[in-house]
Amino acid sequence: MSDITKGSKPLSPAESALRDAALEYHRSPVRGKIAVVPTKPLSNQRDLSLAYSPGVAYACLAIEENPALAADFTSRANLVGVVTNGTAVLGLGDIGPLAGKPVMEGKGCLFRKFAGIDVFDIELAERDPDKLVEIIAALEPTLGGVNLEDIKAPECFYIERQLRERMKIPVFHDDQHGTAIISSAALINGLELVGKAIGEVKVAVSGAGAAAIACLDMMVTLGVSPKNVFVCDSKGVIHDQRADKLDASKQRYAQKTDARTLADVVKGADVFLGCSAAGVLTVEMVKTMADKPLILALANPEPEIRPELAKLARPDCLIATGRSDYPNQVNNVLCFPYIFRGALDCGATRITDEMKIACVKEIAALAKAEISAEVASAYDGRELRFGPDYFIPTPFDSRLILRIAPAVAEAAKASGVAARPIEDLEAYRDSLTRFVTHTGMIMQPVFRAARSAPKRIVFAEGEEERVLRAVQIALDEKLVRPILIGRPEVIAARIERAGLRLQPGRDFELVNPGDDARFNQYWEAYHQLNGRNGVSPETAKSIVRRSNTVIAALMVHLNDADGMLCGLVGRYDAHFEHVRDIIGLRQGARTFAAMNALLLDQHTLFITDTFIHDEPDAAQLADIAEMAVDEVKHFGLPPKVAFLSHSMYGSSKRASALKMREARNLFAHRCPDVEADGEIHGDAALSEDLRLKALPSSTLTGAANVLVLPNLDAANILFNVLKMTGGHGVTVGPVLLGAAAPVHVLSPSATVRRIVNMTALAVAQAGKVRS
C-alpha cells in the first residue's frame, strides 16, 4: 500500500496506523458507509403490486393533483441531498468530486445517526457556478432539502444565493452557516465567562473564505460592531486602500486602518477567529491580546494555534478548536442535523436568519445545563461543567435535537416559511425523543402516568453516580420524589463531581444507613418477618446495617416509600432474595418473574423469564405470561403472546414442547381476550405468514410482542443476543413481576437512561397501586 500524504511530508507511525484503520473501515465489511434500503416489505406479489405497478399509479395521481401529498406518499420530506463539486474538501483542498465522495457519505451517516434524516450524496463534476445552479435546482422534485458541502469561496456564496431564490426547499451551505452557528454560540458563552460585552469587543480574523465570512456575518447579526472587526486574508489585512479587487463578501469588512499584518490586528484584540491555516497565530501574537482573550482557532485538522501553546502564552485565555481531542470542539454536527430536522418537519421553504439565530441560542443555552448521562458516558473521565473548558456542548449530547429542532420549527413559522407549521411544539418535542433513545416513544405512556402523580421511590445504591444522574433527570422531568440511601459525604462529593444541582432535603430525602433514627424500627420489622427463618435479633441488626437493599425494602414494607430500585451493585439473586423475603408476592400472585423489553428496529419485544425461574413448569409459565400481559399494558401496547419452542404446533413430542403447549392452553383459558399462540418457533412468533402456512386457524394475528421462553437460559440468552445484535444495547428492565409493591432489581450493566425509565415505571405502578 502506497503512502497517502498531502504534499511531500511523510506520515508518522501513528498517522499511518490511522490511515490503515480508516481505509479498512471504509472497505469492510461492505464498501462505503451508506446504503439505500426499502422501508416497506417486498416479500410477495401483493407487496410488489402495491410498491410498483399497478398500485404505485394511485400515489402518482394523488401527487399530480396535490403536490403537497409528496410529503405523505414519498420519502422526499425526509430526504436531503448533500451536494459538492469537491473544490474545498475538509482541509484537503481541491481534490475533486470523486475523492470527496467519502466525506459526503460520512455526512450522510451523521444526518441519519443524529436526526434520522435520509441522504443522497451527490458529487458533481462541474466547476461553473451557473451550471452547478442549474443542475442542483433541477433536483428539487427529488429532495426535501439541499446541504451544499465543500464548495470553494467565493463561488459558494453565489451558488447558495441563486439556489435560495430559485428553490422552494431549504438550501444550507454547512461550511458557511454550520460553522457560523457553532462559533457564534461559542462567542456568546465565551464572552459571558470573561465578562465582556459583545458590542464592545475587538475581533481579529484570519481567513476570508466562506466559513470566516459567514461567521462574521452571524456575529455581527448578534451584536458585534463591524467597526471593531479586522480581517486578514492571504494578502494581509483587508483595508480600504487595497489595490486588488475585493469581492462583495470581503469588501464589507474593509477597514480604514494602518494595520497590514495579522500581528498588527491581533494586538489588543478580545477575540481571535481563525478559519485559515495551521500555526498562523503565534505565541508572541497571543501575548499581545487583551485580557482574557477568546480564541476560536478553527482550521482543521491543525488549528491556527494549539491550545497548550495558547495557554502557555496566556493562561487567562479561553480557546476552542475544531478538534475532538481538545475541549470546546466547534463541530458542525452540533447544528446541521437538527436545523434540517426542524426545517423538514415544518415544511420550511428556506432557512432564514431567524432559524439560524434560534439554533445559536439553543446551543449556547445547552452548554449551561447540567451534563447529560450520555455526555458523561461518552466523555468518561472529563469534568464537564460550564466554564473555560466547556462552553460548547459536546457532539454526543442527545438533547441537541430536543432543543434545536423545535426552536427552528418555531422560528420558521414566525418567519412565514413553514408550509406545514407545527402547532403543538410540546407534542413535537415528545416525538423527537425517538431520536434521543430507542425507548423514547414506548416510554411516553409510562412517563405521562408518572408525571401525573410523582411517588416516593427509594434508590438503594444512592451513592452510584448513575443513580444521581438518573435522579437529576427524573426530577427535571417531574417524575419522582426520590429517596437516596447512602453516606451523606459520599453523595455530596459525587454530586459535586458530576456537576449536578441536587440538594438533600430540597430535592431528595437522604437515608444514612449508618445513622438513621428508624434503625430500631427497621431491624425489628425485619426480625418479625424472618424470625422463624433462623434470623435472631442480632442477625437482624447486622443485616439491616450492611444491606441498603434491605433498608429500601423495609421502607417500602413500612410505607416510608412507594417503590424501590436496587441491583446496580452485586448479584441479582442476592437482591431478589431480600425483596422476596421482605416485600413478598402481591395478593393473587402465585410466583415472581423477571421481564425485559427490547427496542428493535422493527419490533418491540418483551421477553420472560430472564432472571428468576431455572425451569418453570407449564402453570408457572401461564402465570408469568398473565403477569407480563398486565405489565405490557402500562406501555400502551396491546399484548400479543407467543409461547416459544423448538416445536411448531406439535412437530415435537419432547417434554419441553409439551410444556409450552400446555402453558399456552392454560393461559388461553385464563385470558381468552388476549391474542396468544404456541408452541411455535421464534420466527413464526413474528411472522403471521409462517404461522398461517403451518396452521391457518392460528389464534394470533400480526407479530407477537410478549415472548415466553421455556426456561431461564433460553430467555436470558435470547435477550442478551438480541440486545447486542438488533437492539443497539437499548432495553427496559428487568421488570420484576408479581411483587406486592413496585420493586425492581436492575442489573450492574444498567445505564442512566434505563434507570430513568425504570424510575418512571415504578412511579406509574405505584400510582396504580395507590389509586
mmCIF file of C-alpha atoms in Angstrom, residues 5-204:
data_model
loop_
_atom_site.group_PDB
_atom_site.id
_atom_site.type_symbol
_atom_site.label_atom_id
_atom_site.label_comp_id
_atom_site.label_asym_id
_atom_site.label_seq_id
_atom_site.Cartn_x
_atom_site.Cartn_y
_atom_site.Cartn_z
ATOM 1 C CA THR A 5 0.250 12.075 2.068
ATOM 2 C CA LYS A 6 -0.750 15.635 1.313
ATOM 3 C CA GLY A 7 2.370 17.129 -0.185
ATOM 4 C CA SER A 8 5.778 15.619 0.491
ATOM 5 C CA LYS A 9 5.539 15.232 4.267
ATOM 6 C CA PRO A 10 5.646 11.529 5.200
ATOM 7 C CA LEU A 11 3.135 10.106 7.631
ATOM 8 C CA SER A 12 4.171 9.393 11.200
ATOM 9 C CA PRO A 13 3.680 5.846 12.532
ATOM 10 C CA ALA A 14 0.521 6.962 14.365
ATOM 11 C CA GLU A 15 -0.867 8.603 11.223
ATOM 12 C CA SER A 16 -0.012 5.528 9.165
ATOM 13 C CA ALA A 17 -1.899 3.349 11.631
ATOM 14 C CA LEU A 18 -4.869 5.719 11.475
ATOM 15 C CA ARG A 19 -4.751 5.688 7.669
ATOM 16 C CA ASP A 20 -4.744 1.900 7.514
ATOM 17 C CA ALA A 21 -7.580 1.626 10.014
ATOM 18 C CA ALA A 22 -9.616 4.275 8.151
ATOM 19 C CA LEU A 23 -9.161 2.551 4.794
ATOM 20 C CA GLU A 24 -10.182 -0.808 6.254
ATOM 21 C CA TYR A 25 -13.203 0.855 7.898
ATOM 22 C CA HIS A 26 -14.328 2.199 4.523
ATOM 23 C CA ARG A 27 -13.667 -1.113 2.725
ATOM 24 C CA SER A 28 -15.134 -3.715 5.114
ATOM 25 C CA PRO A 29 -17.464 -5.474 5.738
ATOM 26 C CA VAL A 30 -19.146 -3.706 2.792
ATOM 27 C CA ARG A 31 -17.720 -0.953 0.632
ATOM 28 C CA GLY A 32 -18.568 2.593 1.644
ATOM 29 C CA LYS A 33 -20.611 3.918 4.552
ATOM 30 C CA ILE A 34 -24.185 4.279 3.315
ATOM 31 C CA ALA A 35 -26.833 2.209 1.523
ATOM 32 C CA VAL A 36 -30.403 2.567 0.300
ATOM 33 C CA VAL A 37 -32.810 0.104 1.883
ATOM 34 C CA PRO A 38 -36.557 -0.366 1.327
ATOM 35 C CA THR A 39 -38.831 0.811 4.107
ATOM 36 C CA LYS A 40 -41.758 -1.394 3.062
ATOM 37 C CA PRO A 41 -41.991 -5.185 2.729
ATOM 38 C CA LEU A 42 -41.393 -6.673 -0.709
ATOM 39 C CA SER A 43 -41.956 -10.319 0.088
ATOM 40 C CA ASN A 44 -44.823 -11.368 -2.200
ATOM 41 C CA GLN A 45 -46.783 -10.498 -5.325
ATOM 42 C CA ARG A 46 -49.200 -8.248 -3.453
ATOM 43 C CA ASP A 47 -46.355 -6.203 -1.972
ATOM 44 C CA LEU A 48 -44.943 -5.797 -5.479
ATOM 45 C CA SER A 49 -48.309 -4.680 -6.861
ATOM 46 C CA LEU A 50 -48.545 -2.013 -4.161
ATOM 47 C CA ALA A 51 -44.945 -0.836 -4.356
ATOM 48 C CA TYR A 52 -44.839 -0.716 -8.141
ATOM 49 C CA SER A 53 -47.290 -1.378 -10.927
ATOM 50 C CA PRO A 54 -50.250 -1.063 -10.768
ATOM 51 C CA GLY A 55 -50.649 0.280 -7.205
ATOM 52 C CA VAL A 56 -47.986 2.980 -7.438
ATOM 53 C CA ALA A 57 -50.094 4.814 -10.007
ATOM 54 C CA TYR A 58 -52.556 5.882 -7.314
ATOM 55 C CA ALA A 59 -49.807 7.647 -5.361
ATOM 56 C CA CYS A 60 -48.567 9.303 -8.561
ATOM 57 C CA LEU A 61 -52.028 10.584 -9.474
ATOM 58 C CA ALA A 62 -52.651 11.863 -5.956
ATOM 59 C CA ILE A 63 -49.407 13.874 -6.055
ATOM 60 C CA GLU A 64 -50.216 15.185 -9.560
ATOM 61 C CA GLU A 65 -53.484 16.516 -8.210
ATOM 62 C CA ASN A 66 -51.959 17.874 -4.977
ATOM 63 C CA PRO A 67 -48.144 18.212 -4.960
ATOM 64 C CA ALA A 68 -48.128 18.677 -1.164
ATOM 65 C CA LEU A 69 -49.038 14.990 -0.842
ATOM 66 C CA ALA A 70 -45.482 14.098 -1.898
ATOM 67 C CA ALA A 71 -44.645 14.618 1.777
ATOM 68 C CA ASP A 72 -47.105 11.817 2.662
ATOM 69 C CA PHE A 73 -46.536 9.317 -0.129
ATOM 70 C CA THR A 74 -42.768 9.587 -0.761
ATOM 71 C CA SER A 75 -39.564 9.922 1.259
ATOM 72 C CA ARG A 76 -38.967 13.452 -0.053
ATOM 73 C CA ALA A 77 -39.919 15.189 3.211
ATOM 74 C CA ASN A 78 -37.129 13.309 4.984
ATOM 75 C CA LEU A 79 -34.510 13.361 2.220
ATOM 76 C CA VAL A 80 -31.583 15.758 1.973
ATOM 77 C CA GLY A 81 -29.131 15.975 -0.903
ATOM 78 C CA VAL A 82 -25.540 16.507 0.231
ATOM 79 C CA VAL A 83 -24.026 18.182 -2.839
ATOM 80 C CA THR A 84 -20.408 19.024 -3.663
ATOM 81 C CA ASN A 85 -18.051 19.591 -6.561
ATOM 82 C CA GLY A 86 -15.025 18.768 -4.410
ATOM 83 C CA THR A 87 -13.297 22.124 -4.708
ATOM 84 C CA ALA A 88 -12.739 22.718 -0.957
ATOM 85 C CA VAL A 89 -12.859 19.371 0.821
ATOM 86 C CA LEU A 90 -12.362 19.087 4.585
ATOM 87 C CA GLY A 91 -8.889 20.568 4.931
ATOM 88 C CA LEU A 92 -7.734 18.677 1.824
ATOM 89 C CA GLY A 93 -8.497 21.414 -0.666
ATOM 90 C CA ASP A 94 -9.466 20.982 -4.314
ATOM 91 C CA ILE A 95 -9.337 17.181 -4.606
ATOM 92 C CA GLY A 96 -12.315 16.811 -6.931
ATOM 93 C CA PRO A 97 -15.776 15.305 -6.557
ATOM 94 C CA LEU A 98 -14.809 11.633 -6.710
ATOM 95 C CA ALA A 99 -12.158 11.945 -3.987
ATOM 96 C CA GLY A 100 -14.637 13.955 -1.932
ATOM 97 C CA LYS A 101 -17.277 11.196 -2.011
ATOM 98 C CA PRO A 102 -16.134 9.532 1.273
ATOM 99 C CA VAL A 103 -16.704 12.850 3.048
ATOM 100 C CA MET A 104 -20.189 13.192 1.580
ATOM 101 C CA GLU A 105 -21.057 9.621 2.589
ATOM 102 C CA GLY A 106 -19.825 10.465 6.079
ATOM 103 C CA LYS A 107 -22.097 13.496 6.136
ATOM 104 C CA GLY A 108 -24.963 11.193 5.239
ATOM 105 C CA CYS A 109 -24.100 8.933 8.170
ATOM 106 C CA LEU A 110 -24.224 11.893 10.542
ATOM 107 C CA PHE A 111 -27.594 13.063 9.237
ATOM 108 C CA ARG A 112 -29.020 9.584 9.752
ATOM 109 C CA LYS A 113 -27.365 8.880 13.102
ATOM 110 C CA PHE A 114 -28.173 12.144 14.829
ATOM 111 C CA ALA A 115 -31.518 13.140 13.286
ATOM 112 C CA GLY A 116 -32.942 10.183 11.358
ATOM 113 C CA ILE A 117 -32.664 12.055 8.043
ATOM 114 C CA ASP A 118 -32.007 10.116 4.821
ATOM 115 C CA VAL A 119 -29.391 11.393 2.394
ATOM 116 C CA PHE A 120 -28.431 11.125 -1.251
ATOM 117 C CA ASP A 121 -24.790 12.145 -1.581
ATOM 118 C CA ILE A 122 -24.367 13.894 -4.929
ATOM 119 C CA GLU A 123 -20.865 14.580 -6.274
ATOM 120 C CA LEU A 124 -20.876 16.782 -9.390
ATOM 121 C CA ALA A 125 -18.034 17.044 -11.901
ATOM 122 C CA GLU A 126 -18.772 20.685 -12.636
ATOM 123 C CA ARG A 127 -16.935 23.888 -11.736
ATOM 124 C CA ASP A 128 -19.008 26.508 -13.500
ATOM 125 C CA PRO A 129 -21.196 28.158 -10.827
ATOM 126 C CA ASP A 130 -24.117 28.809 -13.176
ATOM 127 C CA LYS A 131 -24.127 25.245 -14.437
ATOM 128 C CA LEU A 132 -23.983 23.972 -10.848
ATOM 129 C CA VAL A 133 -27.003 26.111 -10.005
ATOM 130 C CA GLU A 134 -28.909 24.638 -12.956
ATOM 131 C CA ILE A 135 -28.042 21.049 -12.050
ATOM 132 C CA ILE A 136 -28.891 21.390 -8.362
ATOM 133 C CA ALA A 137 -32.075 23.368 -8.955
ATOM 134 C CA ALA A 138 -33.286 20.640 -11.311
ATOM 135 C CA LEU A 139 -33.141 18.170 -8.391
ATOM 136 C CA GLU A 140 -35.896 19.939 -6.436
ATOM 137 C CA PRO A 141 -38.573 17.290 -7.183
ATOM 138 C CA THR A 142 -36.300 14.652 -5.661
ATOM 139 C CA LEU A 143 -35.128 16.368 -2.483
ATOM 140 C CA GLY A 144 -36.651 17.853 0.649
ATOM 141 C CA GLY A 145 -33.540 19.956 1.284
ATOM 142 C CA VAL A 146 -30.049 20.663 -0.041
ATOM 143 C CA ASN A 147 -26.879 20.689 2.046
ATOM 144 C CA LEU A 148 -24.121 22.307 -0.003
ATOM 145 C CA GLU A 149 -20.759 20.986 1.070
ATOM 146 C CA ASP A 150 -17.096 21.677 0.369
ATOM 147 C CA ILE A 151 -17.551 24.199 -2.461
ATOM 148 C CA LYS A 152 -14.859 26.875 -2.540
ATOM 149 C CA ALA A 153 -15.403 30.581 -1.985
ATOM 150 C CA PRO A 154 -16.480 32.929 -3.432
ATOM 151 C CA GLU A 155 -18.476 30.655 -5.781
ATOM 152 C CA CYS A 156 -20.281 29.043 -2.829
ATOM 153 C CA PHE A 157 -21.859 32.380 -1.876
ATOM 154 C CA TYR A 158 -23.220 32.892 -5.378
ATOM 155 C CA ILE A 159 -24.440 29.299 -5.727
ATOM 156 C CA GLU A 160 -26.280 29.325 -2.422
ATOM 157 C CA ARG A 161 -27.834 32.719 -3.092
ATOM 158 C CA GLN A 162 -29.101 31.666 -6.518
ATOM 159 C CA LEU A 163 -30.485 28.375 -5.229
ATOM 160 C CA ARG A 164 -32.249 30.055 -2.308
ATOM 161 C CA GLU A 165 -34.010 32.338 -4.781
ATOM 162 C CA ARG A 166 -34.979 29.540 -7.180
ATOM 163 C CA MET A 167 -35.829 26.599 -4.925
ATOM 164 C CA LYS A 168 -38.736 26.221 -2.517
ATOM 165 C CA ILE A 169 -36.854 23.870 -0.192
ATOM 166 C CA PRO A 170 -34.168 24.616 2.433
ATOM 167 C CA VAL A 171 -30.696 25.226 0.989
ATOM 168 C CA PHE A 172 -27.878 25.369 3.522
ATOM 169 C CA HIS A 173 -24.139 25.638 2.897
ATOM 170 C CA ASP A 174 -22.857 23.949 6.025
ATOM 171 C CA ASP A 175 -19.251 25.121 5.676
ATOM 172 C CA GLN A 176 -20.592 28.645 5.997
ATOM 173 C CA HIS A 177 -23.588 28.560 8.253
ATOM 174 C CA GLY A 178 -22.878 25.473 10.363
ATOM 175 C CA THR A 179 -19.506 26.843 11.408
ATOM 176 C CA ALA A 180 -21.063 30.278 11.897
ATOM 177 C CA ILE A 181 -23.771 28.960 14.182
ATOM 178 C CA ILE A 182 -21.442 26.922 16.423
ATOM 179 C CA SER A 183 -18.732 29.576 16.629
ATOM 180 C CA SER A 184 -21.339 32.239 17.429
ATOM 181 C CA ALA A 185 -22.645 30.114 20.295
ATOM 182 C CA ALA A 186 -19.042 29.812 21.478
ATOM 183 C CA LEU A 187 -18.649 33.589 21.212
ATOM 184 C CA ILE A 188 -21.768 34.274 23.299
ATOM 185 C CA ASN A 189 -20.750 31.879 26.059
ATOM 186 C CA GLY A 190 -17.067 32.769 25.969
ATOM 187 C CA LEU A 191 -17.791 36.458 26.367
ATOM 188 C CA GLU A 192 -20.180 35.690 29.213
ATOM 189 C CA LEU A 193 -17.424 33.796 31.018
ATOM 190 C CA VAL A 194 -14.921 36.631 30.676
ATOM 191 C CA GLY A 195 -17.480 39.363 31.347
ATOM 192 C CA LYS A 196 -17.200 41.318 28.079
ATOM 193 C CA ALA A 197 -19.995 42.985 26.103
ATOM 194 C CA ILE A 198 -20.433 41.694 22.562
ATOM 195 C CA GLY A 199 -20.845 45.201 21.125
ATOM 196 C CA GLU A 200 -17.515 46.392 22.505
ATOM 197 C CA VAL A 201 -15.060 43.590 21.693
ATOM 198 C CA LYS A 202 -12.353 43.856 19.043
ATOM 199 C CA VAL A 203 -12.320 40.831 16.706
ATOM 200 C CA ALA A 204 -9.217 39.815 14.728
#
